[in-house]
PDB file of C-alpha atoms in Angstrom:
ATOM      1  CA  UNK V   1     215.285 -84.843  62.499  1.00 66.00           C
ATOM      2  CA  UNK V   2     213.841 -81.064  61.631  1.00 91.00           C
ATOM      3  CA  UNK V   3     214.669 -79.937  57.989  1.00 98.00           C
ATOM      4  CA  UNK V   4     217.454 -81.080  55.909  1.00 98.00           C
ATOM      5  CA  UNK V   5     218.467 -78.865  52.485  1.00 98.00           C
ATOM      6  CA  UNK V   6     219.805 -80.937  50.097  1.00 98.00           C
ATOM      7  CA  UNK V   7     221.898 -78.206  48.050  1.00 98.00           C
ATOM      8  CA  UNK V   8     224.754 -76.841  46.396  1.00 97.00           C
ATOM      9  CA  UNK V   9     225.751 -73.603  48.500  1.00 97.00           C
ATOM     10  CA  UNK V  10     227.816 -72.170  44.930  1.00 97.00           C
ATOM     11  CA  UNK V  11     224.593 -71.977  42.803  1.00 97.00           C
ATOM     12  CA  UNK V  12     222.001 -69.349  43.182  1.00 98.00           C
ATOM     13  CA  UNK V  13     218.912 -71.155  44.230  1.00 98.00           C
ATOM     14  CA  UNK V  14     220.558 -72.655  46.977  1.00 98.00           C
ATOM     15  CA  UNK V  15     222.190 -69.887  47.782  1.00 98.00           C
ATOM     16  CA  UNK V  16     219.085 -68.467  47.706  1.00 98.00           C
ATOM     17  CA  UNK V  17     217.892 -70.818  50.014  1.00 98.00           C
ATOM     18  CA  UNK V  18     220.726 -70.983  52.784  1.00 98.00           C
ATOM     19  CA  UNK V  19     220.129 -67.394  53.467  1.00 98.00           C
ATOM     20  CA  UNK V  20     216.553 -66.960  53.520  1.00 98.00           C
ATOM     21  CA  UNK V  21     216.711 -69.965  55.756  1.00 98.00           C
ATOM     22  CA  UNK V  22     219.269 -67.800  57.992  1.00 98.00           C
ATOM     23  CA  UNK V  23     217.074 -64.675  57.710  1.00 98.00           C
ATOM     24  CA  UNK V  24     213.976 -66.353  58.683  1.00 98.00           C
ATOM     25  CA  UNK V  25     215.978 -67.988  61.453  1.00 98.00           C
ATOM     26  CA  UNK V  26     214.451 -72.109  60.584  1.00 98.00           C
ATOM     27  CA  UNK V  27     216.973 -74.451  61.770  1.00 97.00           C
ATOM     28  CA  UNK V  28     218.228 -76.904  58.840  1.00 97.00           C
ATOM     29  CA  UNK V  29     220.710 -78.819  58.022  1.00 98.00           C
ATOM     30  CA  UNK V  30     222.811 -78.906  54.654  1.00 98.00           C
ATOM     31  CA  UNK V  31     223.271 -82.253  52.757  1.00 98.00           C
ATOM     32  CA  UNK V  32     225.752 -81.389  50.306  1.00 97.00           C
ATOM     33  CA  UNK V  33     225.001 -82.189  46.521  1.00 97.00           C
ATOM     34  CA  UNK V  34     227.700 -81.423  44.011  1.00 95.00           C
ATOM     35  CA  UNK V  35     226.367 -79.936  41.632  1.00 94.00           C
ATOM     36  CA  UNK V  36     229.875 -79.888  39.544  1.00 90.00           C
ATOM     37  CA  UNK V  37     230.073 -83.505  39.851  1.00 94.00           C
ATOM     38  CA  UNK V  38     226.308 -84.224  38.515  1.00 94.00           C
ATOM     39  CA  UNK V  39     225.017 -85.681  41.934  1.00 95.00           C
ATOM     40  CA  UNK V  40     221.994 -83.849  41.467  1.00 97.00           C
ATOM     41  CA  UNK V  41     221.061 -86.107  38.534  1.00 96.00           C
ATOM     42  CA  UNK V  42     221.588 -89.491  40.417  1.00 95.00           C
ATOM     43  CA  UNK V  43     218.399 -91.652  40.847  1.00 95.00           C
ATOM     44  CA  UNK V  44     218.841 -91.165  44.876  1.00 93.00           C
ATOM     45  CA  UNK V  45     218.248 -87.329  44.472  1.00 96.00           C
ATOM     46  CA  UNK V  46     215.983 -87.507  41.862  1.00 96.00           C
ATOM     47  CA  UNK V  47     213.317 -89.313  44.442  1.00 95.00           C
ATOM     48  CA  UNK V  48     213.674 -85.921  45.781  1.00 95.00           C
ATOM     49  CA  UNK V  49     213.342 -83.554  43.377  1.00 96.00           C
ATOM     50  CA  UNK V  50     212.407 -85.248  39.855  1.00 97.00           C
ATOM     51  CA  UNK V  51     213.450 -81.874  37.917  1.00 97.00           C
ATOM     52  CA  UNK V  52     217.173 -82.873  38.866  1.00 97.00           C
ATOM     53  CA  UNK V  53     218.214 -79.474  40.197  1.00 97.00           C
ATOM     54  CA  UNK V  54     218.811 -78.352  43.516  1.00 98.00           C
ATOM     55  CA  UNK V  55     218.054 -77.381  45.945  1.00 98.00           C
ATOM     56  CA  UNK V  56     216.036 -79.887  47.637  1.00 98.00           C
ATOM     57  CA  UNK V  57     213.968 -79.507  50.925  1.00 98.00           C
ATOM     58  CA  UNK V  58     213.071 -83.028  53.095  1.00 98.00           C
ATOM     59  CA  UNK V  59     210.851 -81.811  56.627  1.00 97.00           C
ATOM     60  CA  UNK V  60     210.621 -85.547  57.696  1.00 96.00           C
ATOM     61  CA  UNK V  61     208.647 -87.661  55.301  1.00 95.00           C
ATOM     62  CA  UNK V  62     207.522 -84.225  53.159  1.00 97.00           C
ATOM     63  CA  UNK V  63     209.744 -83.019  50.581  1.00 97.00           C
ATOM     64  CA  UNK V  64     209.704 -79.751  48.778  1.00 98.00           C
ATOM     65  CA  UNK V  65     211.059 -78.480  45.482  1.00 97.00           C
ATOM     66  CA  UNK V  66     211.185 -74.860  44.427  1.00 98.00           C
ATOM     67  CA  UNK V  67     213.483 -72.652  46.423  1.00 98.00           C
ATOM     68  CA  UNK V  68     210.873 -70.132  46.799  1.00 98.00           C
ATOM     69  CA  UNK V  69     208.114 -72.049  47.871  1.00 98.00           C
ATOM     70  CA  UNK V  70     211.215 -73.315  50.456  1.00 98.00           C
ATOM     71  CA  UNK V  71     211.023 -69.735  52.035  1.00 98.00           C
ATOM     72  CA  UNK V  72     207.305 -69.751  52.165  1.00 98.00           C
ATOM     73  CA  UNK V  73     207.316 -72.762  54.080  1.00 98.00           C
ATOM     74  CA  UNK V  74     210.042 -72.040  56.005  1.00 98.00           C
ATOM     75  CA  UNK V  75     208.926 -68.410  57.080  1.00 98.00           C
ATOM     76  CA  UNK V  76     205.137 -69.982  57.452  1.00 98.00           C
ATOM     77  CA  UNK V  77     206.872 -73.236  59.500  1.00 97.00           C
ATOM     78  CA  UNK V  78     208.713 -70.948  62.682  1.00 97.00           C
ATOM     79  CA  UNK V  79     206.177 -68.162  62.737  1.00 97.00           C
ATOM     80  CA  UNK V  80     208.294 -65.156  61.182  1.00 97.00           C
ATOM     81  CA  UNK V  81     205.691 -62.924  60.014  1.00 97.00           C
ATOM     82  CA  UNK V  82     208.683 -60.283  59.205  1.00 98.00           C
ATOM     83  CA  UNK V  83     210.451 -61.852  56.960  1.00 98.00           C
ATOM     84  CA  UNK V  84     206.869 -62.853  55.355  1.00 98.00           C
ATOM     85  CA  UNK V  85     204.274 -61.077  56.620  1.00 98.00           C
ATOM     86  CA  UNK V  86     200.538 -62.385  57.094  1.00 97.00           C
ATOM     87  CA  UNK V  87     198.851 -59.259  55.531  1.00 98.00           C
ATOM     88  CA  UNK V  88     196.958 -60.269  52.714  1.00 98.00           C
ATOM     89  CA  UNK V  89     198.169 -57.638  50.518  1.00 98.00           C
ATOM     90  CA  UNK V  90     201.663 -57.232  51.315  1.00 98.00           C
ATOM     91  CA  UNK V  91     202.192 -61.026  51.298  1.00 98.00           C
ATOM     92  CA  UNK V  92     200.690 -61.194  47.772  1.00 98.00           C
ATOM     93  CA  UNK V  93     203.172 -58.412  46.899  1.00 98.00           C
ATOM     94  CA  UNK V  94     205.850 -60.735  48.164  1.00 98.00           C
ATOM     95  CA  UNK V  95     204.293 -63.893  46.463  1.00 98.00           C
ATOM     96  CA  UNK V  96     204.349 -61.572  42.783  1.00 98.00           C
ATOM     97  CA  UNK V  97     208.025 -60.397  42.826  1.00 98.00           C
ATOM     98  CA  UNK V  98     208.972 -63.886  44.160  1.00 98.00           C
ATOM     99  CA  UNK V  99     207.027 -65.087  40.650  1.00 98.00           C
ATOM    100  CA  UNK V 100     208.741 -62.466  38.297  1.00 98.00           C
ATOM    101  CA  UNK V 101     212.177 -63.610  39.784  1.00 98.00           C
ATOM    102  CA  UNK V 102     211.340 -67.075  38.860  1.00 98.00           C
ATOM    103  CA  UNK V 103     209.803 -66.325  35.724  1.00 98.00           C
ATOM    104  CA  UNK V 104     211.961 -63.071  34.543  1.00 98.00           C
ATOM    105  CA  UNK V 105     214.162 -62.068  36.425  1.00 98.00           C
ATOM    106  CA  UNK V 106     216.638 -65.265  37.005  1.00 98.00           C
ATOM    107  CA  UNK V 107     216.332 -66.188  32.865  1.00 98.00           C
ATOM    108  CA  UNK V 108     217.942 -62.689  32.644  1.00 98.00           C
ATOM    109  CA  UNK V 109     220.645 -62.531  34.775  1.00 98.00           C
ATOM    110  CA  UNK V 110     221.354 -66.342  34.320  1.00 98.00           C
ATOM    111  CA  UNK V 111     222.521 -65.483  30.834  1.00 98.00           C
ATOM    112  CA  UNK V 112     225.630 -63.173  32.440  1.00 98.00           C
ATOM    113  CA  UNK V 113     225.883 -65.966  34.941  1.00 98.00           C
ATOM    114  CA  UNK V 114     226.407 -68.699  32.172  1.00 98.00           C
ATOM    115  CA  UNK V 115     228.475 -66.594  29.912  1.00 98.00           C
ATOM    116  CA  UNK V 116     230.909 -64.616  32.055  1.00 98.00           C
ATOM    117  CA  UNK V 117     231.379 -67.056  34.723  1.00 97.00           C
ATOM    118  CA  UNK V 118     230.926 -70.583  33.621  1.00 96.00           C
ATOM    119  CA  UNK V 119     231.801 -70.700  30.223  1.00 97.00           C
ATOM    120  CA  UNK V 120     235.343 -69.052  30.905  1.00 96.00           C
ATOM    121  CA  UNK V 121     235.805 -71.618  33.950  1.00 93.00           C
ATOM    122  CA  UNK V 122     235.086 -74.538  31.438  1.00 92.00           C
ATOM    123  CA  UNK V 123     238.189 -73.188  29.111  1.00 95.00           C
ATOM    124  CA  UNK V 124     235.686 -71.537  27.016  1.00 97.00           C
ATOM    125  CA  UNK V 125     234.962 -68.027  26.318  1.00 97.00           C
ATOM    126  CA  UNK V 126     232.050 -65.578  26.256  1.00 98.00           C
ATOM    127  CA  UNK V 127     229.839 -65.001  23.523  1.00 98.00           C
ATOM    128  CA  UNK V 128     229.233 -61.135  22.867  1.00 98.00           C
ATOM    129  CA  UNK V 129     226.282 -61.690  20.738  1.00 98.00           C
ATOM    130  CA  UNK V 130     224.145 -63.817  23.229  1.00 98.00           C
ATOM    131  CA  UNK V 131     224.738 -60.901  26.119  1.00 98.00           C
ATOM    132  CA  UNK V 132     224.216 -58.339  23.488  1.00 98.00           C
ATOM    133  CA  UNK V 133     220.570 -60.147  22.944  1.00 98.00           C
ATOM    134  CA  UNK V 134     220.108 -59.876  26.657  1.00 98.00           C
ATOM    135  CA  UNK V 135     220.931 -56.352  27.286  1.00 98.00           C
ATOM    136  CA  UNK V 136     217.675 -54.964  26.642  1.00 98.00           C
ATOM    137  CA  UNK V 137     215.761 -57.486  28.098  1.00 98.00           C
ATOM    138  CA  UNK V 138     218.310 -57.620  31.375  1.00 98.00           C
ATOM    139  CA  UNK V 139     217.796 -53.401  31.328  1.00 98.00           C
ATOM    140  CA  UNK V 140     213.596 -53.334  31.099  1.00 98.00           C
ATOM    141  CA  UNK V 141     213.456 -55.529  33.766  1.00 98.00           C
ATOM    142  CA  UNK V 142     216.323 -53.692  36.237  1.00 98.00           C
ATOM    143  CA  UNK V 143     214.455 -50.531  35.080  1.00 98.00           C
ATOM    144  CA  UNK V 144     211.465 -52.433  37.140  1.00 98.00           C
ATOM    145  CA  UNK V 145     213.602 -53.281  39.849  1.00 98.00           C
ATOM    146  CA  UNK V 146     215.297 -49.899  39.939  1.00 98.00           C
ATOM    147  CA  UNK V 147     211.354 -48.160  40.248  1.00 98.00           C
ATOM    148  CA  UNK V 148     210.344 -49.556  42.706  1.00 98.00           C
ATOM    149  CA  UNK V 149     213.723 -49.444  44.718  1.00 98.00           C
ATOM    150  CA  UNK V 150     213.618 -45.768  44.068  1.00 98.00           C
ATOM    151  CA  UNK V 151     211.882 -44.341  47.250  1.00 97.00           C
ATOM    152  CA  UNK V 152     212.273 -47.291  49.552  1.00 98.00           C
ATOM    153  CA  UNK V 153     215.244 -49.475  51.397  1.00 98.00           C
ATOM    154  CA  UNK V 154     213.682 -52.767  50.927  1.00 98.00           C
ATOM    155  CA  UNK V 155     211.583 -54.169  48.151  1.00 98.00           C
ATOM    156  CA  UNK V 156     208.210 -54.684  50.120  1.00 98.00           C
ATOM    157  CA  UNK V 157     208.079 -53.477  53.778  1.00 98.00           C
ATOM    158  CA  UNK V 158     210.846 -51.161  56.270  1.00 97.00           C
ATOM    159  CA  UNK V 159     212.285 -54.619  56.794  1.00 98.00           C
ATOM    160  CA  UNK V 160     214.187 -57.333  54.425  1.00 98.00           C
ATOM    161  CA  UNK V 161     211.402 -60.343  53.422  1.00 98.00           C
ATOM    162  CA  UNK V 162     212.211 -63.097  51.382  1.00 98.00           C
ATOM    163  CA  UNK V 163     211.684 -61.388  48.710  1.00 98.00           C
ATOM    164  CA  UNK V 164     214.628 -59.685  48.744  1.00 98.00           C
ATOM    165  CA  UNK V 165     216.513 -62.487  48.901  1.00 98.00           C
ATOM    166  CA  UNK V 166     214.804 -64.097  46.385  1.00 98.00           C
ATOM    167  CA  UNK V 167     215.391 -61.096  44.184  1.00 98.00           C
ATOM    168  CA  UNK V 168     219.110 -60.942  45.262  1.00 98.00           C
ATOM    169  CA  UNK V 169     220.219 -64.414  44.464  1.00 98.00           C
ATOM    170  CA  UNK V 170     220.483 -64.197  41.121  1.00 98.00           C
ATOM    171  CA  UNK V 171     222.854 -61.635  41.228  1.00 98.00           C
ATOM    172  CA  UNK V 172     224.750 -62.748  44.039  1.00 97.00           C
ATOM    173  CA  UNK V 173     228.228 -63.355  41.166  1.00 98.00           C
ATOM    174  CA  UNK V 174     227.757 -59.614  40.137  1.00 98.00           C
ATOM    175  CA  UNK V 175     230.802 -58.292  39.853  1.00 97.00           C
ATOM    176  CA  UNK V 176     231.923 -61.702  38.211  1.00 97.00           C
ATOM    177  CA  UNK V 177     228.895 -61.874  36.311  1.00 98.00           C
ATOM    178  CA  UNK V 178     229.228 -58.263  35.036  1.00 98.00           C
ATOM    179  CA  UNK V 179     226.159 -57.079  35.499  1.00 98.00           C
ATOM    180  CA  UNK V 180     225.274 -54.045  33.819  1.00 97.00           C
ATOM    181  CA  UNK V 181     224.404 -51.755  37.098  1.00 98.00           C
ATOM    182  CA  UNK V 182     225.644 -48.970  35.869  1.00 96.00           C
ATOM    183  CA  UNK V 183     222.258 -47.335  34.894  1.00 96.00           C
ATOM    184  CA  UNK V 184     220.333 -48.566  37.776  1.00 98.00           C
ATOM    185  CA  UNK V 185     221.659 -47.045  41.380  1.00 98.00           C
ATOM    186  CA  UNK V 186     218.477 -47.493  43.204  1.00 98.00           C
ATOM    187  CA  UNK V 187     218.986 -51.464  42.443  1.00 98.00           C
ATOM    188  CA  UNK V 188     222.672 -51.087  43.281  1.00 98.00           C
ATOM    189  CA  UNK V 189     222.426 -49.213  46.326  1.00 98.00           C
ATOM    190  CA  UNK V 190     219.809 -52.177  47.398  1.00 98.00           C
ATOM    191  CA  UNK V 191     222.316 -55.058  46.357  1.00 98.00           C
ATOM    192  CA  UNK V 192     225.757 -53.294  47.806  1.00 98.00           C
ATOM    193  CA  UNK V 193     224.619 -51.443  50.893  1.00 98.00           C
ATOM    194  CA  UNK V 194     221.467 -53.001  51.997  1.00 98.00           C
ATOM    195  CA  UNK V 195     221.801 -56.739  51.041  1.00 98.00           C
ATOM    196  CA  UNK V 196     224.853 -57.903  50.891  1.00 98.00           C
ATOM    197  CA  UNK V 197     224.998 -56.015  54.607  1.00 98.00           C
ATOM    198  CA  UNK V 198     222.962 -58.739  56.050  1.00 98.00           C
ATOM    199  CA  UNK V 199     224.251 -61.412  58.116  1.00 98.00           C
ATOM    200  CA  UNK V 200     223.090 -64.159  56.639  1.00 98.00           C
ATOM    201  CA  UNK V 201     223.782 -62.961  53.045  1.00 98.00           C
ATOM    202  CA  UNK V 202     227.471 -62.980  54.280  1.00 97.00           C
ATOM    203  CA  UNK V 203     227.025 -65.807  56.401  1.00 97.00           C
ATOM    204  CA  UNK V 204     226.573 -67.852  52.511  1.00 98.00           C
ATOM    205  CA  UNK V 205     228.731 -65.773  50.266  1.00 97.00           C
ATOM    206  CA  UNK V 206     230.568 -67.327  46.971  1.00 96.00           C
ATOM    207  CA  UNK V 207     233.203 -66.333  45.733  1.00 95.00           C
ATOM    208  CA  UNK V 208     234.497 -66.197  42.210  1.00 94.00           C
ATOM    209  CA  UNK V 209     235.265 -69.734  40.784  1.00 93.00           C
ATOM    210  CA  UNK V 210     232.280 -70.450  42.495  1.00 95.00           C
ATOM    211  CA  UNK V 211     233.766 -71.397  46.021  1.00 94.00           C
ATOM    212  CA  UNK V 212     232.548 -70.992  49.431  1.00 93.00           C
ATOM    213  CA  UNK V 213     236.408 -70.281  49.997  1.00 89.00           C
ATOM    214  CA  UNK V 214     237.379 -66.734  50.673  1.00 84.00           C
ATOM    215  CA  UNK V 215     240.313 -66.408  48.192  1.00 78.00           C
ATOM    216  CA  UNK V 216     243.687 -65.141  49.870  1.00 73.00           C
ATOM    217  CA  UNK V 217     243.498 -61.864  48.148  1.00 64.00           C
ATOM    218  CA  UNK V 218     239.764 -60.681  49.423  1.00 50.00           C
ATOM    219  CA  UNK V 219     241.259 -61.463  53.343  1.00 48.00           C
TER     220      UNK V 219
END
């Protein structure tokens, strides 16, 4: 049957995982769960992942929760010891960003996420003070990202890991999101020329009103 990804392709942990999948180059297929229409909170998909988010990962009778521990597998599953490499050190370099993105780094840009993009698409509106409340915390930790970006193309090796995907995803809305780059142009040379230049990051791209759908005016 090989892997199926039960997922969302507009949300940025399946996102997240479509394109490390691609990058990695693991076969799956995509069972689609809306996650507009609540399907990820039926009892069916909950047998899958009891946290009731997506994505979801089934390899035959094992299933899998956590999009990042999805890439791990994934990578470890067909071999690709580029896209995580078996070098003790440099794979626990990949296994600490992948951590901060979970534990820091997605909180922070979720916030712009929620408040510039789905807020306004549920008829409401954005509130100032919660972003303002972010800002510093959203600029420390792209100040991190920005560092370490500074004398290097990709966030680990010469080559894209999961890492950057992982690191990419939850800024994948950015313009939509808006994102305050401005002050970090290591990070957004990463994000505009170097990521979103990959196949497989354009191979899953959404679009704003969170759509798969490439809108008539971006042909």
């Amino acid at each position: 049957m090989g892997i199926q990804i039960y997922a969302d392709p507009i949300t940025v942990n399946c996102r997240k995982v479509l394109a490390g999948f691609q990058l990695i180059g693991a076969p799956y297929e995509l069972v689609h769960v809306d996650y507009f229409k609540g399907e990820h909170k039926g009892e069916a998909y909950l047998r899958l992942n009891p946290n009731g988010s997506v994505p979801a990962m089934a390899d035959g009778d094992y299933t899998l929760w956590e999009s990042n521990a999805m890439l791990q597998y994934a990578a470890d599953l067909v071999g690709n010891d580029s896209a995580y490499p078996r070098d003790l050190k440099v794979r626990a370099d990949i296994n600490r960003w992948l951590q901060w993105e979970g534990s820091h780094w997605f909180p922070s840009c979720y916030v712009y996420l929620v408040e510039n993009c789905v807020k306004p698409l549920l008829g409401g509106q954005a509130d100032p003070a919660v972003l303002s409340a972010q800002a510093e915390t959203f600029h420390k930790l792209a100040g991190i990202l920005d560092r370490r970006l500074a004398d290097r193309r990709w966030v680990v090796t010469d080559q894209p890991t999961i890492a950057d995907i992982a690191l990419a995803a939850p800024m994948h809305l950015h313009g939509w999101q808006k994102l305050p780059l401005g002050d970090h142009p290591h990070l957004r040379r990463w994000l505009l020329e170097d990521v979103e230049a990959l196949p497989c990051w354009q191979a899953t791209t959404v679009y704003e009103g969170f759509t798969t759908q490439r809108p008539a005016r971006a042909a």
